Short mmCIF file of C-alpha atoms in Angstrom, two decimals:
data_model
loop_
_atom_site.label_atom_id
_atom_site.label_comp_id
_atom_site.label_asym_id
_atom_site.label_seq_id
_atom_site.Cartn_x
_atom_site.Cartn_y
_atom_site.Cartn_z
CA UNK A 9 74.77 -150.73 53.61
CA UNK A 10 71.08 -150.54 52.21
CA UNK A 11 69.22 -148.06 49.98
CA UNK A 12 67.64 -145.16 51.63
CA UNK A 13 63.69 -144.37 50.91
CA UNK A 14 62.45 -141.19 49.46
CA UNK A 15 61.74 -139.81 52.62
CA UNK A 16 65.26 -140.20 54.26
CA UNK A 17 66.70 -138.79 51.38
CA UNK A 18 64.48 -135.40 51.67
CA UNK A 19 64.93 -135.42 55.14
CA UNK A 20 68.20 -135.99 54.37
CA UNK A 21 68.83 -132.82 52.43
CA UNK A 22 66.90 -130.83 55.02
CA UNK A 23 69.34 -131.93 57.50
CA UNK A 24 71.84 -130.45 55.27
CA UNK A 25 73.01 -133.81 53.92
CA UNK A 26 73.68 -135.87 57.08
CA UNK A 27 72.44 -139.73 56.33
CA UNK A 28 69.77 -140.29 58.29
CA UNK A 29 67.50 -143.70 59.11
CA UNK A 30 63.84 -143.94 59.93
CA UNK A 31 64.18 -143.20 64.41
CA UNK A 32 66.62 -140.51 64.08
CA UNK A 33 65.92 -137.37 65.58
CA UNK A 34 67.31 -134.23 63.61
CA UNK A 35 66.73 -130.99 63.09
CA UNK A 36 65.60 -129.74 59.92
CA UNK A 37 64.68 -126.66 58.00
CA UNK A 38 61.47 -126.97 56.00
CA UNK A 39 61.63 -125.81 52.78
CA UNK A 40 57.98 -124.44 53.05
CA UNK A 41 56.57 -123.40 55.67
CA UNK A 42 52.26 -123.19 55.07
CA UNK A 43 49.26 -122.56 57.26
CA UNK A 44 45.62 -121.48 56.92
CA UNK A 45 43.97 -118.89 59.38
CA UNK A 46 40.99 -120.92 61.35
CA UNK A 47 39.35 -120.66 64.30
CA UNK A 48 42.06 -120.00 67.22
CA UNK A 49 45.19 -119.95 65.01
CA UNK A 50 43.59 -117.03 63.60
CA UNK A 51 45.81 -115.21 66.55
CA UNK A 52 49.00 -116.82 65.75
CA UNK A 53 50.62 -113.22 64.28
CA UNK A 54 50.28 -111.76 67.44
CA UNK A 55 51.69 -114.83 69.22
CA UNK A 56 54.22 -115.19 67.37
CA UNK A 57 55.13 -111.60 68.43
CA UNK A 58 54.62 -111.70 71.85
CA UNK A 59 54.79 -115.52 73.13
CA UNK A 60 58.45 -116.04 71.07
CA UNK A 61 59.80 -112.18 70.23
CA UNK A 62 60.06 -113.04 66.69
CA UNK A 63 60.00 -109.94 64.37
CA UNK A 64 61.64 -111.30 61.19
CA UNK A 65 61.00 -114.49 59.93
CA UNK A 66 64.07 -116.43 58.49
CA UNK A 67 64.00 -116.49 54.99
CA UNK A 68 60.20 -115.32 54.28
CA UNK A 69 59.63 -116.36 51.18
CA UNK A 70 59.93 -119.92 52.57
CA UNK A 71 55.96 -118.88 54.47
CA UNK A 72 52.63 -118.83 53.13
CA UNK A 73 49.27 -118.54 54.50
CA UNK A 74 46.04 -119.67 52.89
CA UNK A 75 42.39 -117.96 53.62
CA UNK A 76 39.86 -120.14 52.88
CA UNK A 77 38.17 -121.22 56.12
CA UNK A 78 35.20 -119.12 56.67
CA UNK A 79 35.41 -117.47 52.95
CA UNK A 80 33.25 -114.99 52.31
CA UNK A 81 33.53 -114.14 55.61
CA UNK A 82 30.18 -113.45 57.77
CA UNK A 83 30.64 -111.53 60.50
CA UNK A 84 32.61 -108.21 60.87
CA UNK A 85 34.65 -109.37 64.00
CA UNK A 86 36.30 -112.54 61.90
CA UNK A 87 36.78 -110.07 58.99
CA UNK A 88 39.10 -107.79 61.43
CA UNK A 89 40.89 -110.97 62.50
CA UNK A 90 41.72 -111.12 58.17
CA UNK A 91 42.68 -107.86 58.15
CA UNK A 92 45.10 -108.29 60.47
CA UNK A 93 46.01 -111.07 59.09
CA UNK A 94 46.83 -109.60 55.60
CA UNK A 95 48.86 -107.07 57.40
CA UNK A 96 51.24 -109.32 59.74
CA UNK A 97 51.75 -111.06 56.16
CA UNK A 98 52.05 -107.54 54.38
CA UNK A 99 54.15 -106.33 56.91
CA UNK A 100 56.67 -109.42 57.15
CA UNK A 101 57.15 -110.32 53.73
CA UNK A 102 54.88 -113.40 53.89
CA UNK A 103 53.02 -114.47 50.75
CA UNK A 104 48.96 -114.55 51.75
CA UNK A 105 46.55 -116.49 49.24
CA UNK A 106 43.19 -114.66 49.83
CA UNK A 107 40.24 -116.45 48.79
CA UNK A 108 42.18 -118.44 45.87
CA UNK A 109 40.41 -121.51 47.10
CA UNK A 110 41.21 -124.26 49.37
CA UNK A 111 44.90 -124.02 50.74
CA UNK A 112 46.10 -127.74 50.18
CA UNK A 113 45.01 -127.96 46.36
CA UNK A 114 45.93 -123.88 46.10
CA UNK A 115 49.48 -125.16 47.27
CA UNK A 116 49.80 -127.54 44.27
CA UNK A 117 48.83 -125.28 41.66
CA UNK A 118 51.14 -122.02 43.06
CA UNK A 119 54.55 -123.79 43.18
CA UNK A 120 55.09 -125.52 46.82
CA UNK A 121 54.58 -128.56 45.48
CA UNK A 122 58.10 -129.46 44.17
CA UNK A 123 59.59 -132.55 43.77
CA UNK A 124 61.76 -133.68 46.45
CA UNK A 125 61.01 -130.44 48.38
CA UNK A 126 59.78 -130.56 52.64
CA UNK A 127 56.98 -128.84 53.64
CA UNK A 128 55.30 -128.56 56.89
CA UNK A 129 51.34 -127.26 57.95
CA UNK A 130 49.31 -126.98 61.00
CA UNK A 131 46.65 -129.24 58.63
CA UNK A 132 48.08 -133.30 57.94
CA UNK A 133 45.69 -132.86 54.99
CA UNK A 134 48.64 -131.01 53.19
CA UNK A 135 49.99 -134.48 52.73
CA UNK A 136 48.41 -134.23 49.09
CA UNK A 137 51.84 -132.28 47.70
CA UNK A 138 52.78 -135.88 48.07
CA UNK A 139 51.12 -136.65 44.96
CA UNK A 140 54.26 -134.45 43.32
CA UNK A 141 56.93 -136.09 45.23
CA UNK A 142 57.02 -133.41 47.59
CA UNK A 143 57.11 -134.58 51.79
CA UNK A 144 54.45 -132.33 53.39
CA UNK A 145 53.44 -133.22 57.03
CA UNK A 146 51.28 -131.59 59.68
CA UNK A 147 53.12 -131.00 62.09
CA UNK A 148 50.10 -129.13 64.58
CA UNK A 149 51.14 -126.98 66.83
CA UNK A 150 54.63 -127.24 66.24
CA UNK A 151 53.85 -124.99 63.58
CA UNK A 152 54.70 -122.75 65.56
CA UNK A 153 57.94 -123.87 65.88
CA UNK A 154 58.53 -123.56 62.48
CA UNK A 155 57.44 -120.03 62.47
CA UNK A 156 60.04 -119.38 65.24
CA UNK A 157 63.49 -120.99 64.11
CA UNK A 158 65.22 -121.73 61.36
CA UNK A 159 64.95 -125.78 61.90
CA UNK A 160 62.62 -127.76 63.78
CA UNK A 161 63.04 -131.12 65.74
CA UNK A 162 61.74 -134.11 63.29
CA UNK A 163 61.99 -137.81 63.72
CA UNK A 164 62.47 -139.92 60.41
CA UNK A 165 59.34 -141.77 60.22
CA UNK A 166 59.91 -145.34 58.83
CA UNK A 167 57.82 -145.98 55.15
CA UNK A 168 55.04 -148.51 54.52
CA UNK A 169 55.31 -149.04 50.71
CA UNK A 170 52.29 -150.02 48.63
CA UNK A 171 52.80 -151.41 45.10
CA UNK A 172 49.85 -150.31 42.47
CA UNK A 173 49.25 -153.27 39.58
CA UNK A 174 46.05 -152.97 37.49
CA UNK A 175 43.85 -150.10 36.69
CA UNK A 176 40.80 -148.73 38.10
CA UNK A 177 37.42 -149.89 36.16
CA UNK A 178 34.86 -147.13 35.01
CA UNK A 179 33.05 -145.26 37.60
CA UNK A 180 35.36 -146.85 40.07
CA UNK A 181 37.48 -143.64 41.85
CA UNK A 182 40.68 -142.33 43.70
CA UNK A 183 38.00 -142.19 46.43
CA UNK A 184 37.09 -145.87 46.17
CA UNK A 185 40.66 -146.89 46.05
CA UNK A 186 41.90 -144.95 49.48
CA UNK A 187 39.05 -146.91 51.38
CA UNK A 188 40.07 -150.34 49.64
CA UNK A 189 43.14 -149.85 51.56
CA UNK A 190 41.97 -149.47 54.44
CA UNK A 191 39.62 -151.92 54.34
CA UNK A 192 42.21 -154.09 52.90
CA UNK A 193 45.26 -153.66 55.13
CA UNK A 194 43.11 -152.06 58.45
CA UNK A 195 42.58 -148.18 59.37
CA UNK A 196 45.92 -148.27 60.95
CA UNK A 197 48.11 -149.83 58.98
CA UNK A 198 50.64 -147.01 58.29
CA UNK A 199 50.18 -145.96 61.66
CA UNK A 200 52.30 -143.08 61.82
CA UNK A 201 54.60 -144.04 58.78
CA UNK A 202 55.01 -142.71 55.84
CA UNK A 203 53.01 -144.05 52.87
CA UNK A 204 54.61 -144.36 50.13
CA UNK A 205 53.13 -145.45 46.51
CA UNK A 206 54.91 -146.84 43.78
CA UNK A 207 54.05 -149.53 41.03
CA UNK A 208 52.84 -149.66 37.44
CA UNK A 209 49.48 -148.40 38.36
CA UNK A 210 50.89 -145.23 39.75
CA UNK A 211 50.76 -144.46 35.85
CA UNK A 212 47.15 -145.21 34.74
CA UNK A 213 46.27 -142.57 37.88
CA UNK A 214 45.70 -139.09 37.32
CA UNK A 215 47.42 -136.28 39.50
CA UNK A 216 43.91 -135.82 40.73
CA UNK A 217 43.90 -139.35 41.88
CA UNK A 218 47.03 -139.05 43.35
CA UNK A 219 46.15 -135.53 45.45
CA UNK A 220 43.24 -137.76 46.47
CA UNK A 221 44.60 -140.34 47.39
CA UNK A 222 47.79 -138.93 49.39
CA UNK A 223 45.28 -136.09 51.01
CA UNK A 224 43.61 -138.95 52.84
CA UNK A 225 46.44 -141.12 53.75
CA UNK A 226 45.91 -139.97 57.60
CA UNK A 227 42.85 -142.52 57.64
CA UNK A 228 45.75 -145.33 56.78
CA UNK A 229 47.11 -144.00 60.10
CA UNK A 230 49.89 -142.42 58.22
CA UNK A 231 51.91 -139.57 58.79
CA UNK A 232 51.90 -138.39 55.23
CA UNK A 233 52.23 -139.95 51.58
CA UNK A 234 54.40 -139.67 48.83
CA UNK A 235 54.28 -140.83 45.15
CA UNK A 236 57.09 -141.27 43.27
CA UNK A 237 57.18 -138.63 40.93
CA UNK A 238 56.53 -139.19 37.12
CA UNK A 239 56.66 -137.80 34.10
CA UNK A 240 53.52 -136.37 34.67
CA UNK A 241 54.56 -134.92 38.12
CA UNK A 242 57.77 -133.28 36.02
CA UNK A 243 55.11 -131.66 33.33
CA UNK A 244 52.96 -129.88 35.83
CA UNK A 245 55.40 -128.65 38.19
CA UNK A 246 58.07 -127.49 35.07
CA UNK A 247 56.46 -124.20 35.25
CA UNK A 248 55.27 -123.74 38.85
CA UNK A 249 58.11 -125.19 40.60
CA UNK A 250 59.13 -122.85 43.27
CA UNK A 251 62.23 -125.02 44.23
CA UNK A 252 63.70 -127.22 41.81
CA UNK A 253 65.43 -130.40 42.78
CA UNK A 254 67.44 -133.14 41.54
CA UNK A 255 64.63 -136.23 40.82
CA UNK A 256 64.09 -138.59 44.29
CA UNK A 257 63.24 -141.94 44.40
CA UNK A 258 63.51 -144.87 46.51
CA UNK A 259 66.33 -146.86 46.57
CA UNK A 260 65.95 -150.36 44.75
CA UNK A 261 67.26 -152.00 48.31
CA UNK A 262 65.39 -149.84 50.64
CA UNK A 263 64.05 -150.77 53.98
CA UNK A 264 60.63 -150.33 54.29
CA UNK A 265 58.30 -151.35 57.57
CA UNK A 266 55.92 -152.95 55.47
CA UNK A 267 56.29 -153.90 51.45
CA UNK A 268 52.35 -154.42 50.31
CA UNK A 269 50.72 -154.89 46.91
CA UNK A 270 47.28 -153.80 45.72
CA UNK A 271 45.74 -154.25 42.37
CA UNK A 272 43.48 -151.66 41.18
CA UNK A 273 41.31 -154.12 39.05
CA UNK A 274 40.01 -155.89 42.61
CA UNK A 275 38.75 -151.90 43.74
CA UNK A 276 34.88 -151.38 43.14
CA UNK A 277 32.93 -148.19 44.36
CA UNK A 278 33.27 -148.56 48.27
CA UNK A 279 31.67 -146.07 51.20
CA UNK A 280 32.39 -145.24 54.55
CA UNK A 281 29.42 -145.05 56.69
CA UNK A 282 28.73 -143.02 60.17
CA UNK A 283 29.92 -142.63 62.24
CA UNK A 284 33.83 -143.50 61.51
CA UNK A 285 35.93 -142.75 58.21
CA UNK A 286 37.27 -146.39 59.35
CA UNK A 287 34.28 -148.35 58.81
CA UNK A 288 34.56 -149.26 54.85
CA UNK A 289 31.38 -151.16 53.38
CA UNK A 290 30.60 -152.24 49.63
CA UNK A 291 28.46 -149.82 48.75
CA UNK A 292 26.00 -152.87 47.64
CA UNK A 293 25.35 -153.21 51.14
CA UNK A 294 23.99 -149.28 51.68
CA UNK A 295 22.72 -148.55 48.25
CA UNK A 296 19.10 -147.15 48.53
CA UNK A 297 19.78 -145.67 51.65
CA UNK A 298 17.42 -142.39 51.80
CA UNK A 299 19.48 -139.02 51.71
CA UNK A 300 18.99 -135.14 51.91
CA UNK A 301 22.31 -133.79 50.77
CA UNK A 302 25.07 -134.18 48.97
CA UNK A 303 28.41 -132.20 49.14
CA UNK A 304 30.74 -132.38 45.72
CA UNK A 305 34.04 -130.48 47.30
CA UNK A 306 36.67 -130.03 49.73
CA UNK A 307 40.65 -130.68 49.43
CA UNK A 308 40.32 -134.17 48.55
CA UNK A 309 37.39 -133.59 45.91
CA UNK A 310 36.46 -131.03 43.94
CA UNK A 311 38.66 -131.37 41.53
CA UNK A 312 38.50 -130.66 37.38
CA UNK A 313 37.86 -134.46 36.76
CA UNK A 314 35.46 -134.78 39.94
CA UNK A 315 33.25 -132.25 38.25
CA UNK A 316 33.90 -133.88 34.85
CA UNK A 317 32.22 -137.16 36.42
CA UNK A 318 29.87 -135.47 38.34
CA UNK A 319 28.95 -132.88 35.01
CA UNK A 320 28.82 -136.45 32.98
CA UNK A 321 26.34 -138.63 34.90
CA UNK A 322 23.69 -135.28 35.35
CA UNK A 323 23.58 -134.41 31.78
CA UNK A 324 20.23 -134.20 30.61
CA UNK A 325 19.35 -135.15 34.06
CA UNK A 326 17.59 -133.53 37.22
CA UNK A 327 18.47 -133.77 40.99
CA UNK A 328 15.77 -135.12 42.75
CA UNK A 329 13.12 -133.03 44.29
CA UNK A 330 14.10 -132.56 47.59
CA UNK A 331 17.55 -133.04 47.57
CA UNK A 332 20.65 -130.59 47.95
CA UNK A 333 23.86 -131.11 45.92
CA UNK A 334 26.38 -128.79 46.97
CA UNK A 335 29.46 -128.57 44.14
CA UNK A 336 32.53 -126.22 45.69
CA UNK A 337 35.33 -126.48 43.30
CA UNK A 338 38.71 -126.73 45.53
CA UNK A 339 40.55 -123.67 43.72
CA UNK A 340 39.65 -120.84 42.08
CA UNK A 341 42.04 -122.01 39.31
CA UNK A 342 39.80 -125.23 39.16
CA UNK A 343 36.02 -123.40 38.80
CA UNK A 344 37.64 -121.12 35.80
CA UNK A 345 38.41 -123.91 34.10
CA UNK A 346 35.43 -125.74 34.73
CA UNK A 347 33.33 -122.60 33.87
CA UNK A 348 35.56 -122.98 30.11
CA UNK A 349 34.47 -126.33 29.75
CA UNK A 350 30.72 -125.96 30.40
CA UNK A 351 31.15 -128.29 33.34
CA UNK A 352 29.89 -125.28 35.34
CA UNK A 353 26.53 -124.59 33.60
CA UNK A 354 25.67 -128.33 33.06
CA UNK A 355 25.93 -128.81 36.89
CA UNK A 356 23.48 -125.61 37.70
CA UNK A 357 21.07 -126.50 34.87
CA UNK A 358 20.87 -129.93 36.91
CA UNK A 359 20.19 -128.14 39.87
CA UNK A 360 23.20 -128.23 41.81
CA UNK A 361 24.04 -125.25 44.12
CA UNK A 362 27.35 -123.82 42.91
CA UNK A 363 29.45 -121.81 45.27
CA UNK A 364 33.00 -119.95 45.12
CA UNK A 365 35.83 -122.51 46.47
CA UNK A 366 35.90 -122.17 50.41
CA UNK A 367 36.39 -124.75 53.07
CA UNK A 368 33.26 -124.02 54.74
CA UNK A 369 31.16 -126.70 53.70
CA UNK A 370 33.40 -129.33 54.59
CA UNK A 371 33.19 -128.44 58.45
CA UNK A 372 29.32 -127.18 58.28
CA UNK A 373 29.95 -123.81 58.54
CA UNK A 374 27.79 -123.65 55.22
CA UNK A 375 25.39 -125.68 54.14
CA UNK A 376 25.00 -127.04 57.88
CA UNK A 377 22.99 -130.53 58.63
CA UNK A 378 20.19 -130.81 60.46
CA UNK A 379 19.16 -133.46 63.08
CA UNK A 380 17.58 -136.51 60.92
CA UNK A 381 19.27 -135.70 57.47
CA UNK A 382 22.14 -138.06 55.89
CA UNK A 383 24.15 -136.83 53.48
CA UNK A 384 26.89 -138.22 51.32
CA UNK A 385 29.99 -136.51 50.89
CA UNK A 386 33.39 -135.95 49.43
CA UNK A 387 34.60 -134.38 51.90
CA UNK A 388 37.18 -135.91 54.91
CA UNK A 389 35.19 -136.68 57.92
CA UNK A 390 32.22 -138.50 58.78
CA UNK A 391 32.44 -137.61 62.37
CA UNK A 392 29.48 -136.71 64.43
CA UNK A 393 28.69 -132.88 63.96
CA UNK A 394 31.41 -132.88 61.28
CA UNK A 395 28.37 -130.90 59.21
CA UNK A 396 25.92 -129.66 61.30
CA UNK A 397 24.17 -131.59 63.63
CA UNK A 398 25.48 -134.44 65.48
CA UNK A 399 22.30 -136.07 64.90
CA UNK A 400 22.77 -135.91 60.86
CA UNK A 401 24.66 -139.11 59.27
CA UNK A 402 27.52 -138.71 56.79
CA UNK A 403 28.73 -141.22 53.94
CA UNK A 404 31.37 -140.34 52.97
CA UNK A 405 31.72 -141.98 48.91
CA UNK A 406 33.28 -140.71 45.53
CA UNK A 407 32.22 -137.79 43.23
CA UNK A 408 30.43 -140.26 41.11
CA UNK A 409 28.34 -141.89 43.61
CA UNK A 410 27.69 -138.33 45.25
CA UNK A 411 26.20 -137.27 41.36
CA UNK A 412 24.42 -140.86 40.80
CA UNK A 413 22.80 -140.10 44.33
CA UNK A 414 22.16 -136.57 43.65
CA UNK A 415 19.70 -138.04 40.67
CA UNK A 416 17.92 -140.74 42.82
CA UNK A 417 17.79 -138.51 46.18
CA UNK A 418 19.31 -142.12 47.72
CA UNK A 419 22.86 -144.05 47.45
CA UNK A 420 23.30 -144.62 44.25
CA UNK A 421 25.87 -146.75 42.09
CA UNK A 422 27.08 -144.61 39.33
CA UNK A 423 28.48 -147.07 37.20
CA UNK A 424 24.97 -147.74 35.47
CA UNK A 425 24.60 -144.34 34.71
CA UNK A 426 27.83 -143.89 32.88
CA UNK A 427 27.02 -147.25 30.84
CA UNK A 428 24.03 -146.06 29.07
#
C-alpha cells in the first residue's frame, strides 16, 4: 500500500480515523468552523434559525465570525445588521472578532491556524492557514451546512505537489513567486486539487510568504494549499494554538496528481495585468505604464514585512504628485507593530494614506476607482469593477513594486531602489 498525503491524513482524522484516498466521499467534522459577515450572508443568523431550526450550535467554540467587510461601517442600516450580528454570536456562544482586522490573517494570529487542524469558510481565501499546516477550504454556501450539523459531506481532493529549490533574489516577492507558477505551470494547473508545497526553499520563505502564497493558490485553480509545517510554523503557533496536534506530513511514497519543481532563483518581479489575475507578464514588458493609485493591503498583503519593503524603498522619499498610495495593514495586531517600528510614520511622512485594517479597499468600497484610472495593487482581483469602476485597470504586482510605483506615479521596478 502507498503513503498517504497531508491532506488524507487530516481528512483522515476528521473522518474519525477511517483511511481515506483522494475521490472518496466522507463526512467530516471541521475542526473550525469561520465566516465573515458581507453583503447577503450578513442574514445568515436568522437563516440559520428559521431555514434549518438550529438553536444550538454543536460544539460552539469550534465557530467564529470575522467583521471586517465594510469596517467602520457607513450607514446606520448595515450597522443594525452588526448588531445583530454581535448578538446571534453573544447569544450562542460564538466567538465574534470585531474590527480586529481582516478575518483570514486575524485567523492566523488568534489560534485557528493549527497544525494538522480542518477548517472550513464561506471565503477560499482562508486557504492561507495553509501556510501553518492547517487544511482550510471554502466551502461557499455549504457553509451553511457546517453551521447546521455536526459533519459535512467532503470529497478528498487529490494533491498537486510543488518542490521549492533556490531562494528568492532581493526585491523579488511571495507575490512574484505565486504568478511564476502560474505562468509557469498554467492558471489551472491545480485545478481543484490541493496544492501542496514542500522543498528546501520552503525554508528561506517567511510565514508571510507562505500566507501569501497559499492565500492565492485559487488562481493555480486549486482548492486550497498547504505547507508542510516547520520549525517556524511550530514557534508561532506554540502559543496560539487553539488545537494541538500530532506533526503531519506527507508520506515519502505518496501519490500525488502531479509532482512539479520550481526554483526560486529563476522568479523575477512579475505582474498580472487587466483584465484577468491569469494573464502573468514580466513586468519589463509594462514598466512605465502611467498610474493613479496604488493599494498596499488586503489578506494576501499587508503584512509586517510588506510594510517593511514598502517603509524601505520610500525613506527619504515622496509619492508622486498626483498619485494615491493606500497602505491598510491586514490586522490590527500587524499596524501596532508596525506603529513600534516606525514603519507607520515613515509611510505617512511619504505621503501614503494610512487607514485602520478593513477589507474595504480591496473590493472598492473605499478608495473606489474611477473610469480612466489604473492602479496597481496587492490585493486579489484584477477583475473589471473589482475597485470602482469597470472602466479603471488593475495590476495587480508585489508590495515592492506597488512602493517603487508609488515614487514614480508609473510601474516601477523596485529592485533599483533597494540597490542604492
Amino acid at each position: 500500500m502507498t503513503g498517504f498525503t497531508m491532506t488524507e491524513k487530516i481528512l483522515a482524522r476528521a473522518a474519525e480515523g477511517r483511511a481515506l484516498r483522494a475521490g472518496d466521499e466522507v463526512q467530516v467534522r471541521p475542526d473550525f468552523i469561520l465566516a465573515y459577515v458581507f453583503g447577503g450572508f450578513v442574514k445568515f443568523p436568522r437563516l440559520i434559525a428559521k431555514e434549518f431550526g438550529i438553536e444550538r450550535l454543536d460544539a460552539p467554540e469550534r465557530f467564529a465570525l470575522f467583521l471586517d467587510h465594510n469596517i467602520p461601517v457607513t450607514d446606520a442600516r448595515l450597522e443594525a445588521r452588526m448588531a445583530e450580528v454581535r448578538h446571534w454570536c453573544d447569544a450562542k456562544g460564538v466567538e465574534i472578532h470585531d474590527g480586529a482586522g481582516i478575518g483570514h490573517v486575524v485567523a492566523s494570529e488568534s489560534g485557528y491556524a493549527s497544525p494538522g487542524a480542518f477548517a472550513v469558510h464561506f471565503d477560499g481565501h482562508i486557504s492561507q492557514l495553509g501556510a501553518f499546516g492547517t487544511l482550510a477550504v471554502g466551502i461557499h454556501i455549504g457553509i451553511y451546512e457546517a453551521f447546521a450539523r455536526p459533519t459535512i459531506a467532503f470529497t478528498v481532493p487529490e494533491t498537486v505537489r510543488v518542490k521549492l529549490t533556490g531562494q528568492l533574489a532581493s526585491g523579488v516577492m511571495a507575490r512574484d513567486l505565486i504568478h511564476h507558477l502560474i505562468a509557469q505551470f498554467g492558471a489551472d494547473f491545480c485545478n481543484r486539487k490541493v496544492l501542496e508545497l514542500s522543498g528546501s526553499g520552503l525554508e528561506s520563505l517567511s510565514l508571510d510568504d507562505l500566507q501569501t502564497i497559499t492565500g492565492l493558490a485559487m488562481f493555480t485553480g486549486a482548492l486550497t494549499a498547504i505547507a508542510e509545517p516547520t520549525e517556524r510554523v511550530r514557534d508561532f503557533v506554540r502559543n496560539r494554538a487553539r488545537l494541538v496536534l500530532p506533526p503531519i506530513v506527507s508520506d515519502a511514497d505518496a501519490v500525488y496528481a502531479a509532482d512539479l519543481v520550481c526554483n526560486l532563483d529563476k522568479v523575477g518581479p512579475l505582474v498580472a495585468v487587466p483584465p484577468s489575475s491569469a494573464t502573468i507578464v514580466p513586468l519589463s514588458e509594462v514598466i512605465g505604464r502611467p498610474l493613479q493609485v496604488g493599494y498596499l493591503g488586503s489578506c494576501v498583503s499587508g503584512r509586517l514585512e510588506d510594510l517593511r519593503i514598502a517603509a524601505s524603498l520610500l525613506r527619504g522619499r515622496r509619492i508622486n504628485p498626483g498619485f494615491t498610495l493606500n497602505v491598510v495593514p491586514s490586522s490590527r495586531e500587524i499596524m501596532v507593530r508596525a506603529a513600534e517600528e516606525g514603519l507607520i510614520a515613515e509611510l505617512a511622512s511619504a505621503g501614503a494614506f494610512i487607514s485602520s485594517p478593513t477589507c474595504s479597499y480591496c473590493y472598492g468600497a473605499v478608495g473606489a476607482l474611477a473610469s480612466g484610472q489604473a492602479a496597481v495593487s496587492s490585493g486579489t482581483l484584477n477583475i473589471p469593477g473589482r475597485m470602482g469602476s469597470a472602466e479603471a485597470e488593475i495590476y495587480l504586482a508585489s508590495p515592492a513594486v506597488v512602493a517603487a510605483s508609488a515614487i514614480e506615479g508609473r510601474l516601477a521596478d523596485p529592485r533599483g531602489y533597494l540597490a542604492r
